CSV table of C-alpha atoms in Angstrom, one decimal:
chain,number,residue,atom,x,y,z
M,1,UNK,CA,79.9,136.9,129.7
M,2,UNK,CA,83.5,135.8,129.2
M,3,UNK,CA,84.9,134.2,126.1
M,4,UNK,CA,85.0,130.9,127.7
M,5,UNK,CA,81.2,130.8,128.4
M,6,UNK,CA,79.7,128.2,126.0
M,7,UNK,CA,77.0,129.6,123.5
M,8,UNK,CA,73.7,128.0,122.6
M,9,UNK,CA,71.9,129.0,119.4
M,10,UNK,CA,68.0,128.3,119.5
M,11,UNK,CA,66.5,128.4,116.1
M,12,UNK,CA,62.6,128.2,116.3
M,13,UNK,CA,59.6,130.2,114.9
M,14,UNK,CA,57.8,129.6,118.1
M,15,UNK,CA,58.7,132.4,120.5
M,16,UNK,CA,57.3,130.4,123.5
M,17,UNK,CA,59.7,127.5,122.9
M,18,UNK,CA,62.5,130.0,122.3
M,19,UNK,CA,61.9,131.7,125.7
M,20,UNK,CA,61.6,128.5,127.6
M,21,UNK,CA,64.8,126.9,126.2
M,22,UNK,CA,66.6,130.2,126.7
M,23,UNK,CA,65.6,130.1,130.4
M,24,UNK,CA,66.5,126.5,130.8
M,25,UNK,CA,70.0,126.7,129.2
M,26,UNK,CA,71.0,130.0,130.9
M,27,UNK,CA,70.4,128.0,134.1
M,28,UNK,CA,73.0,125.6,132.8
M,29,UNK,CA,75.5,128.2,132.4
M,30,UNK,CA,75.2,128.9,128.6
M,31,UNK,CA,74.9,132.2,126.7
M,32,UNK,CA,71.9,131.8,124.6
M,33,UNK,CA,71.3,133.4,121.1
M,34,UNK,CA,67.7,133.2,119.5
M,35,UNK,CA,66.8,133.1,115.8
M,36,UNK,CA,63.2,133.0,114.4
M,37,UNK,CA,63.8,130.9,111.2
M,38,UNK,CA,66.4,128.9,109.5
M,39,UNK,CA,67.8,131.7,107.3
M,40,UNK,CA,68.3,133.9,110.4
M,41,UNK,CA,69.7,130.9,112.2
M,42,UNK,CA,72.4,130.3,109.5
M,43,UNK,CA,73.4,134.0,109.3
M,44,UNK,CA,73.6,134.1,113.2
M,45,UNK,CA,75.7,130.9,113.3
M,46,UNK,CA,78.0,132.5,110.6
M,47,UNK,CA,78.7,135.5,112.8
M,48,UNK,CA,78.9,133.5,116.0
M,49,UNK,CA,79.8,129.8,116.0
M,50,UNK,CA,77.5,128.4,118.7
M,51,UNK,CA,78.8,125.5,120.8
M,52,UNK,CA,75.3,124.0,120.7
M,53,UNK,CA,72.6,124.5,118.1
M,54,UNK,CA,68.8,123.6,118.8
M,55,UNK,CA,67.1,123.5,115.4
M,56,UNK,CA,63.5,123.2,114.7
M,57,UNK,CA,62.7,121.3,111.4
M,58,UNK,CA,59.4,123.1,110.3
M,59,UNK,CA,60.1,126.8,109.9
M,60,UNK,CA,59.4,129.6,107.2
M,61,UNK,CA,61.8,130.9,104.7
M,62,UNK,CA,64.4,128.2,105.3
M,63,UNK,CA,63.5,124.8,107.0
M,64,UNK,CA,65.5,123.1,109.5
M,65,UNK,CA,67.0,120.6,107.2
M,66,UNK,CA,68.2,123.2,104.8
M,67,UNK,CA,69.6,125.2,107.6
M,68,UNK,CA,71.4,122.0,109.0
M,69,UNK,CA,73.2,121.6,105.7
M,70,UNK,CA,74.2,125.3,105.4
M,71,UNK,CA,75.5,125.3,109.1
M,72,UNK,CA,77.5,122.1,108.6
M,73,UNK,CA,79.0,123.7,105.4
M,74,UNK,CA,80.1,126.6,107.6
M,75,UNK,CA,81.5,124.4,110.3
M,76,UNK,CA,81.7,120.5,109.9
M,77,UNK,CA,82.2,120.2,113.8
M,78,UNK,CA,78.8,122.0,114.5
M,79,UNK,CA,76.8,120.2,117.2
M,80,UNK,CA,73.2,120.3,116.2
M,81,UNK,CA,70.1,118.8,117.9
M,82,UNK,CA,66.9,118.7,115.8
M,83,UNK,CA,63.5,119.5,117.4
M,84,UNK,CA,60.9,117.5,115.5
M,85,UNK,CA,57.3,116.1,115.8
M,86,UNK,CA,56.7,112.4,115.9
M,87,UNK,CA,55.6,112.2,112.4
M,88,UNK,CA,59.1,113.4,111.2
M,89,UNK,CA,61.2,110.9,112.9
M,90,UNK,CA,62.4,109.3,109.6
M,91,UNK,CA,63.4,112.8,108.5
M,92,UNK,CA,65.2,113.4,111.7
M,93,UNK,CA,67.1,110.2,111.5
M,94,UNK,CA,68.2,110.9,107.9
M,95,UNK,CA,69.4,114.4,109.2
M,96,UNK,CA,71.7,112.7,111.7
M,97,UNK,CA,73.4,111.0,108.7
M,98,UNK,CA,73.8,114.5,107.2
M,99,UNK,CA,75.6,115.8,110.3
M,100,UNK,CA,73.1,116.3,113.1
M,101,UNK,CA,74.3,115.2,116.6
M,102,UNK,CA,70.9,113.9,117.8
M,103,UNK,CA,67.1,114.9,117.8
M,104,UNK,CA,64.3,115.4,120.4
M,105,UNK,CA,60.7,115.1,119.9
M,106,UNK,CA,58.1,117.7,120.5
M,107,UNK,CA,56.7,118.3,123.2
M,108,UNK,CA,60.1,117.4,124.5
M,109,UNK,CA,61.4,116.6,127.9
M,110,UNK,CA,63.4,119.4,129.4
M,111,UNK,CA,65.6,116.9,131.3
M,112,UNK,CA,66.5,115.3,127.9
M,113,UNK,CA,67.5,118.7,126.5
M,114,UNK,CA,69.7,119.2,129.6
M,115,UNK,CA,71.3,115.9,129.2
M,116,UNK,CA,72.0,116.3,125.5
M,117,UNK,CA,73.5,119.8,126.0
M,118,UNK,CA,75.8,118.6,128.8
M,119,UNK,CA,76.9,115.6,126.6
M,120,UNK,CA,77.7,118.0,123.7
M,121,UNK,CA,79.7,120.4,125.9
M,122,UNK,CA,81.6,117.5,127.3
M,123,UNK,CA,82.5,116.3,123.9
M,124,UNK,CA,83.6,119.8,122.7
M,125,UNK,CA,85.8,120.1,126.0
M,126,UNK,CA,87.3,116.8,125.3
M,127,UNK,CA,88.1,117.7,121.6
M,128,UNK,CA,89.7,121.0,122.8
M,129,UNK,CA,91.8,118.9,125.3
M,130,UNK,CA,92.7,116.6,122.4
M,131,UNK,CA,93.7,119.6,120.1
M,132,UNK,CA,95.8,121.1,122.9
M,133,UNK,CA,97.6,117.8,123.5
M,134,UNK,CA,98.3,117.5,119.7
M,135,UNK,CA,99.6,121.0,119.7
M,136,UNK,CA,102.0,120.0,122.5
M,137,UNK,CA,102.9,116.8,120.7
M,138,UNK,CA,103.6,118.8,117.7
M,139,UNK,CA,106.1,120.9,119.6
M,140,UNK,CA,107.7,118.0,121.3
M,141,UNK,CA,107.8,115.6,118.3
M,142,UNK,CA,108.1,118.0,115.4
M,143,UNK,CA,111.5,118.1,113.5
M,144,UNK,CA,112.9,120.5,116.2
M,145,UNK,CA,112.2,117.7,118.8
M,146,UNK,CA,114.8,115.5,117.1
M,147,UNK,CA,118.0,115.6,119.4
M,148,UNK,CA,121.3,115.9,117.6
M,149,UNK,CA,124.5,117.8,117.4
M,150,UNK,CA,125.5,116.1,114.1
M,151,UNK,CA,125.8,118.4,111.1
M,152,UNK,CA,124.1,115.8,108.7
M,153,UNK,CA,121.2,115.3,111.1
M,154,UNK,CA,120.7,118.9,111.7
M,155,UNK,CA,120.5,119.3,107.8
M,156,UNK,CA,118.2,116.4,107.7
M,157,UNK,CA,115.9,117.9,110.4
M,158,UNK,CA,115.5,121.0,108.2
M,159,UNK,CA,114.5,118.7,105.3
M,160,UNK,CA,112.1,117.0,107.5
M,161,UNK,CA,110.4,120.2,108.5
M,162,UNK,CA,110.2,121.3,104.8
M,163,UNK,CA,108.6,117.8,103.8
M,164,UNK,CA,106.2,118.0,106.6
M,165,UNK,CA,104.7,121.2,105.3
M,166,UNK,CA,103.7,119.4,102.0
M,167,UNK,CA,101.2,116.6,101.6
M,168,UNK,CA,103.6,114.3,99.7
M,169,UNK,CA,103.9,110.6,100.4
M,170,UNK,CA,107.2,109.9,102.2
M,171,UNK,CA,109.3,106.8,102.2
M,172,UNK,CA,111.8,106.5,105.2
M,173,UNK,CA,114.7,104.2,104.8
M,174,UNK,CA,117.3,103.0,107.3
M,175,UNK,CA,118.7,100.5,109.7
M,176,UNK,CA,116.5,99.2,112.5
M,177,UNK,CA,116.6,101.4,115.6
M,178,UNK,CA,117.6,104.6,113.8
M,179,UNK,CA,114.5,106.5,114.5
M,180,UNK,CA,112.2,106.0,111.4
M,181,UNK,CA,109.1,106.3,113.6
M,182,UNK,CA,110.4,109.4,115.2
M,183,UNK,CA,110.9,110.9,111.7
M,184,UNK,CA,107.5,109.8,110.7
M,185,UNK,CA,106.0,111.6,113.9
M,186,UNK,CA,108.0,114.7,113.2
M,187,UNK,CA,106.6,114.8,109.6
M,188,UNK,CA,102.9,114.4,111.0
M,189,UNK,CA,103.1,116.8,113.9
M,190,UNK,CA,105.0,119.4,111.8
M,191,UNK,CA,102.1,119.3,109.1
M,192,UNK,CA,98.7,120.9,108.7
M,193,UNK,CA,97.3,117.4,109.8
M,194,UNK,CA,98.9,117.7,113.2
M,195,UNK,CA,95.4,118.1,114.8
M,196,UNK,CA,94.2,114.8,113.4
M,197,UNK,CA,95.2,111.2,114.2
M,198,UNK,CA,98.7,109.8,113.7
M,199,UNK,CA,98.0,106.0,113.2
M,200,UNK,CA,100.9,103.6,113.3
M,201,UNK,CA,100.9,100.1,111.6
M,202,UNK,CA,103.6,97.5,111.9
M,203,UNK,CA,103.0,95.7,108.7
M,204,UNK,CA,105.2,92.7,110.0
M,205,UNK,CA,103.2,92.2,113.1
M,206,UNK,CA,99.7,91.8,111.5
M,207,UNK,CA,98.6,88.0,111.4
M,208,UNK,CA,98.5,86.5,107.9
M,209,UNK,CA,94.8,86.7,106.6
M,210,UNK,CA,93.9,89.8,108.6
M,211,UNK,CA,95.9,92.3,106.6
M,212,UNK,CA,93.1,93.6,104.5
M,213,UNK,CA,90.6,93.9,107.5
M,214,UNK,CA,93.3,95.7,109.4
M,215,UNK,CA,93.8,98.2,106.8
M,216,UNK,CA,90.4,98.8,105.3
M,217,UNK,CA,88.0,97.4,108.0
M,218,UNK,CA,85.2,95.0,107.5
M,219,UNK,CA,81.4,94.8,107.6
M,220,UNK,CA,79.6,92.6,110.2
M,221,UNK,CA,79.2,89.0,109.0
M,222,UNK,CA,81.9,89.4,106.2
M,223,UNK,CA,83.8,86.5,107.5
M,224,UNK,CA,83.8,84.1,110.4
M,225,UNK,CA,84.2,86.2,113.6
M,226,UNK,CA,83.3,89.5,112.2
M,227,UNK,CA,80.6,90.0,114.8
M,228,UNK,CA,80.4,93.8,114.2
M,229,UNK,CA,81.6,96.5,111.6
M,230,UNK,CA,85.2,97.2,112.1
M,231,UNK,CA,86.9,100.6,111.1
M,232,UNK,CA,90.2,99.9,109.6
M,233,UNK,CA,93.4,102.0,109.9
M,234,UNK,CA,92.7,104.1,106.9
M,235,UNK,CA,89.3,105.2,108.5
M,236,UNK,CA,91.0,105.8,111.9
M,237,UNK,CA,93.6,108.0,110.2
M,238,UNK,CA,91.0,110.1,108.4
M,239,UNK,CA,92.4,113.7,107.7
M,240,UNK,CA,95.6,112.5,109.6
M,241,UNK,CA,98.7,110.4,108.8
M,242,UNK,CA,98.9,106.6,108.4
M,243,UNK,CA,102.5,105.4,109.2
M,244,UNK,CA,103.2,101.9,107.6
M,245,UNK,CA,106.3,100.6,109.2
M,246,UNK,CA,108.0,97.6,107.7
M,247,UNK,CA,106.2,98.2,104.4
M,248,UNK,CA,108.4,95.7,102.7
M,249,UNK,CA,106.5,92.9,104.6
M,250,UNK,CA,103.1,93.3,103.2
M,251,UNK,CA,101.8,90.6,100.7
M,252,UNK,CA,101.4,91.1,96.9
M,253,UNK,CA,97.5,91.1,97.2
M,254,UNK,CA,97.7,93.9,99.8
M,255,UNK,CA,100.3,95.8,97.7
M,256,UNK,CA,97.7,96.0,94.8
M,257,UNK,CA,95.0,97.2,97.2
M,258,UNK,CA,97.3,99.9,98.8
M,259,UNK,CA,98.3,101.1,95.3
M,260,UNK,CA,94.5,101.5,94.5
M,261,UNK,CA,94.1,103.8,97.6
M,262,UNK,CA,97.1,105.9,96.7
M,263,UNK,CA,96.0,106.3,93.1
M,264,UNK,CA,92.2,106.7,93.7
M,265,UNK,CA,92.0,107.9,97.3
M,266,UNK,CA,89.3,105.5,98.1
M,267,UNK,CA,88.8,102.0,99.4
M,268,UNK,CA,86.0,99.5,100.4
M,269,UNK,CA,85.7,97.5,103.6
M,270,UNK,CA,85.9,93.7,103.5
M,271,UNK,CA,82.4,92.6,102.7
M,272,UNK,CA,81.3,96.1,101.7
M,273,UNK,CA,80.5,97.4,98.2
M,274,UNK,CA,80.4,101.1,98.9
M,275,UNK,CA,83.6,103.1,98.1
M,276,UNK,CA,84.8,105.1,101.1
M,277,UNK,CA,86.9,108.4,100.4
M,278,UNK,CA,90.3,108.4,102.0
M,279,UNK,CA,91.9,111.6,103.0
M,280,UNK,CA,95.0,110.3,104.4
M,281,UNK,CA,98.7,111.0,104.1
M,282,UNK,CA,100.9,108.0,103.8
M,283,UNK,CA,104.3,107.7,105.4
M,284,UNK,CA,106.0,104.2,105.0
M,285,UNK,CA,109.3,103.0,106.4
M,286,UNK,CA,111.5,100.0,105.8
M,287,UNK,CA,115.0,98.6,106.8
M,288,UNK,CA,114.9,96.6,103.4
M,289,UNK,CA,116.1,97.5,100.1
M,290,UNK,CA,112.9,97.9,98.2
M,291,UNK,CA,114.7,98.5,94.9
M,292,UNK,CA,116.3,95.0,95.2
M,293,UNK,CA,112.8,93.6,96.1
M,294,UNK,CA,111.4,95.2,92.9
M,295,UNK,CA,114.1,93.6,90.8
M,296,UNK,CA,113.4,90.3,92.6
M,297,UNK,CA,109.7,90.7,91.9
M,298,UNK,CA,108.6,90.6,95.5
M,299,UNK,CA,107.6,94.2,95.6
M,300,UNK,CA,105.5,96.0,93.0
M,301,UNK,CA,107.3,98.6,91.0
M,302,UNK,CA,104.3,100.9,90.5
M,303,UNK,CA,103.7,100.9,94.4
M,304,UNK,CA,107.4,101.7,95.0
M,305,UNK,CA,107.2,104.7,92.7
M,306,UNK,CA,103.9,105.7,94.4
M,307,UNK,CA,105.5,105.5,97.9
M,308,UNK,CA,108.9,107.1,96.7
M,309,UNK,CA,107.7,110.6,96.0
M,310,UNK,CA,110.0,111.8,98.8
M,311,UNK,CA,112.7,109.6,100.4
M,312,UNK,CA,114.4,110.1,103.6
M,313,UNK,CA,117.5,108.1,104.8
M,314,UNK,CA,118.0,107.8,108.5
M,315,UNK,CA,121.6,108.1,109.7
M,316,UNK,CA,123.1,105.2,111.8
M,317,UNK,CA,124.4,106.1,115.2
M,318,UNK,CA,127.9,105.0,114.5
M,319,UNK,CA,128.0,107.8,111.8
M,320,UNK,CA,126.9,110.4,114.3
M,321,UNK,CA,129.2,109.9,117.4
M,322,UNK,CA,128.6,113.4,118.7
M,323,UNK,CA,125.0,112.3,119.4
M,324,UNK,CA,126.0,109.4,121.8
M,325,UNK,CA,126.7,111.7,124.6
M,326,UNK,CA,123.7,113.9,124.0
M,327,UNK,CA,121.3,111.0,123.7
M,328,UNK,CA,122.8,109.1,126.6
M,329,UNK,CA,122.1,112.1,128.9
M,330,UNK,CA,118.6,112.4,127.4
M,331,UNK,CA,117.8,108.7,128.1
M,332,UNK,CA,119.3,108.9,131.5
M,333,UNK,CA,117.1,111.9,132.5
M,334,UNK,CA,114.0,110.0,131.0
M,335,UNK,CA,114.6,106.6,132.8
M,336,UNK,CA,115.4,108.2,136.1
M,337,UNK,CA,112.2,110.2,135.8
M,338,UNK,CA,110.2,107.0,135.1
M,339,UNK,CA,111.8,105.0,137.9
M,340,UNK,CA,112.0,107.9,140.5
M,341,UNK,CA,115.8,107.6,140.6
M,342,UNK,CA,118.3,110.3,141.2
M,343,UNK,CA,121.4,109.8,139.2
M,344,UNK,CA,123.7,112.7,138.4
M,345,UNK,CA,125.5,111.5,135.2
M,346,UNK,CA,128.1,109.1,133.9
M,347,UNK,CA,131.6,108.7,135.3
M,348,UNK,CA,134.4,109.1,132.7
M,349,UNK,CA,135.0,105.4,132.2
M,350,UNK,CA,131.4,104.7,131.5
M,351,UNK,CA,131.0,107.5,129.0
M,352,UNK,CA,134.3,106.4,127.2
M,353,UNK,CA,132.8,102.9,127.0
M,354,UNK,CA,129.6,104.3,125.5
M,355,UNK,CA,131.5,106.3,123.0
M,356,UNK,CA,133.7,103.4,122.0
M,357,UNK,CA,130.9,101.0,121.2
M,358,UNK,CA,129.8,100.9,117.4
M,359,UNK,CA,126.0,100.7,118.4
M,360,UNK,CA,124.9,98.1,115.7
M,361,UNK,CA,121.4,98.4,117.1
M,362,UNK,CA,121.5,102.2,116.8
M,363,UNK,CA,119.6,104.5,119.1
M,364,UNK,CA,117.2,101.8,120.3
M,365,UNK,CA,120.2,99.8,121.4
M,366,UNK,CA,121.6,102.9,123.2
M,367,UNK,CA,118.3,103.5,124.9
M,368,UNK,CA,118.1,99.9,126.1
M,369,UNK,CA,121.8,100.1,127.6
M,370,UNK,CA,121.0,103.4,129.5
M,371,UNK,CA,117.8,101.9,130.9
M,372,UNK,CA,119.7,98.8,131.9
M,373,UNK,CA,122.4,101.1,133.6
M,374,UNK,CA,119.7,103.1,135.5
M,375,UNK,CA,118.2,99.9,136.8
M,376,UNK,CA,121.5,98.4,137.9
M,377,UNK,CA,123.1,101.6,139.3
M,378,UNK,CA,123.5,101.6,143.1
M,379,UNK,CA,125.3,105.1,143.4
M,380,UNK,CA,124.6,108.5,142.1
M,381,UNK,CA,126.6,108.1,138.9
M,382,UNK,CA,126.5,105.5,136.2
M,383,UNK,CA,129.8,103.4,136.2
M,384,UNK,CA,131.1,100.8,133.7
M,385,UNK,CA,129.8,98.0,135.9
M,386,UNK,CA,126.2,99.3,135.5
M,387,UNK,CA,126.4,99.1,131.6
M,388,UNK,CA,125.4,95.8,129.8
M,389,UNK,CA,128.2,93.3,129.6
M,390,UNK,CA,128.3,93.5,125.8
M,391,UNK,CA,129.1,97.1,126.0
M,392,UNK,CA,131.9,96.9,128.6
M,393,UNK,CA,133.3,94.0,126.7
M,394,UNK,CA,133.7,96.4,123.7
M,395,UNK,CA,135.7,98.8,125.8
M,396,UNK,CA,138.1,96.1,127.0
M,397,UNK,CA,138.6,95.0,123.5
M,398,UNK,CA,140.1,98.3,122.5
M,399,UNK,CA,142.9,97.8,124.9
M,400,UNK,CA,146.5,96.3,124.2
M,401,UNK,CA,145.7,93.0,122.5
M,402,UNK,CA,148.9,91.4,123.8
M,403,UNK,CA,149.6,88.0,122.6
M,404,UNK,CA,146.9,86.7,120.2
M,405,UNK,CA,148.2,83.1,120.0
M,406,UNK,CA,145.5,82.2,122.6
M,407,UNK,CA,142.9,82.6,119.8
M,408,UNK,CA,144.8,79.9,117.7
M,409,UNK,CA,144.3,77.1,120.3
M,410,UNK,CA,141.5,74.8,120.6
M,411,UNK,CA,138.9,75.3,123.5
M,412,UNK,CA,135.5,76.7,124.1
M,413,UNK,CA,134.7,80.3,123.1
M,414,UNK,CA,134.3,81.2,126.8
M,415,UNK,CA,137.7,79.7,127.6
M,416,UNK,CA,139.5,81.2,124.7
M,417,UNK,CA,137.8,84.8,125.5
M,418,UNK,CA,138.9,84.5,129.2
M,419,UNK,CA,142.4,83.6,128.3
M,420,UNK,CA,142.6,86.5,125.9
M,421,UNK,CA,141.2,89.0,128.4
M,422,UNK,CA,143.6,87.6,131.1
M,423,UNK,CA,146.5,88.2,128.8
M,424,UNK,CA,145.3,91.8,127.9
M,425,UNK,CA,145.1,92.7,131.7
M,426,UNK,CA,148.3,91.0,132.6
M,427,UNK,CA,150.1,93.1,129.8
M,428,UNK,CA,148.5,96.2,131.0
M,429,UNK,CA,149.6,95.7,134.6
M,430,UNK,CA,153.2,95.0,133.4
M,431,UNK,CA,153.3,98.2,131.5
M,432,UNK,CA,151.9,100.2,134.4
M,433,UNK,CA,154.3,98.5,137.0
M,434,UNK,CA,151.4,96.9,138.7
M,435,UNK,CA,149.5,100.1,139.5
M,436,UNK,CA,145.7,99.2,139.4
M,437,UNK,CA,144.5,102.8,138.9
M,438,UNK,CA,146.7,103.5,136.0
M,439,UNK,CA,145.8,100.0,134.4
M,440,UNK,CA,142.0,100.6,134.8
M,441,UNK,CA,142.4,104.0,133.1
M,442,UNK,CA,144.4,102.5,130.2
M,443,UNK,CA,141.9,99.7,129.8
M,444,UNK,CA,138.9,102.0,129.9
M,445,UNK,CA,137.2,100.3,132.8
M,446,UNK,CA,136.7,101.3,136.4
M,447,UNK,CA,139.0,100.3,139.1
M,448,UNK,CA,136.2,98.1,140.7
M,449,UNK,CA,135.9,96.1,137.5
M,450,UNK,CA,139.6,95.6,137.3
M,451,UNK,CA,139.7,94.4,140.9
M,452,UNK,CA,137.0,91.8,140.0
M,453,UNK,CA,138.9,90.7,136.9
M,454,UNK,CA,142.1,90.3,138.8
M,455,UNK,CA,140.4,88.0,141.4
M,456,UNK,CA,138.5,86.1,138.6
M,457,UNK,CA,141.7,85.4,136.7
M,458,UNK,CA,144.0,85.0,139.8
M,459,UNK,CA,146.1,87.9,138.8
M,460,UNK,CA,146.2,89.7,142.1
M,461,UNK,CA,149.8,88.7,142.7
M,462,UNK,CA,150.8,90.3,139.4
M,463,UNK,CA,149.6,93.7,140.5
M,464,UNK,CA,151.5,93.4,143.8
M,465,UNK,CA,150.8,96.1,146.2
M,466,UNK,CA,150.7,99.1,143.7
M,467,UNK,CA,147.5,100.6,144.5
M,468,UNK,CA,148.1,104.0,142.7
């Protein structure tokens, strides 16, 4: 047998049943190990963690229920099917609450056994795929996956990796679009919780009145419209990480309940009275000043201190200009792949334009600008004309300002902007003796954009015949 062959453990004091099940399961492609009672079954499982355990309830030395508890203590993910008589159904149902996968009645239907075993193996295969995917996500979205050439960001990336290894609550602060969610993902996928869920909640997007249900879940019938039990985000994130984005937007009532979870590590569903343990790491993020909110009385000071165990401040893109080129090329590759386009890169004027813009919307704005350019591009390189108008306007604004008197006159904003832009181009043409190519280079725009502007403003005669 190869290591990839699934293993079944049959535990029963009836040798005839053991032989029958061994024959059936071997035909299903499983390696089968047999134990004659619960005690032997537990020791066998301890040595060789079987993929499937078929466990009789009534056995000498150690019964099936005690064996079930012992096996679950060894491996909480053990998949156990109980074999029981009709009179023991109530016991079997209770055993399912204690960790059994399912039960079958004696004398049992072999087709039912085959179906249960196949379902268990499918579930285990799916879990392995999920674990593999999460390992891949860890490599991709861990701290090393944060693209940067900026010294401060490289140092912060090392800090993120260090924080990830702990179980501390983390508060991420920074402007919108600076990658707070990316930092949260790096913390999760770089932690020991990486194989468990990373659950994201945008606190600002939850409708008023549903906050408590969204976070903690609710019982069936607990309020109008609660047609069934609902698992909240804390239950969904069990053993993993719960990322609370826009934490400054939650109501005072929810702040108190969140504080209780952080202090006592338990919560109750809406309409429920049984405390539920919460093994969840909290990573919160905000673009607001929580300290000011504490002073204003809109955010609880005790909750702020609970969240502020470790604070990370994201760095605006304008403070890391060396990353503009790196991220632009990254987004270009990504959006080309998504749209099945082939674009080699950026021409010099387009890149100069990207480097000149202050990016008030940070990395999110840059990503949107590159996606826009990819969609608009009709050649194999991104040019200035492909970029959003707001970005190209910034580049033109860096040119010679010429005569600013136009801004002192009355008129609509569009009229004044056009007049100012026309004067800038006119002055640049004069300095370059009407040479369009040299003028375009000075203004940081492409020659095609300059020709369009000359026609728009009736300046073709100013440039004469100097084509450069």
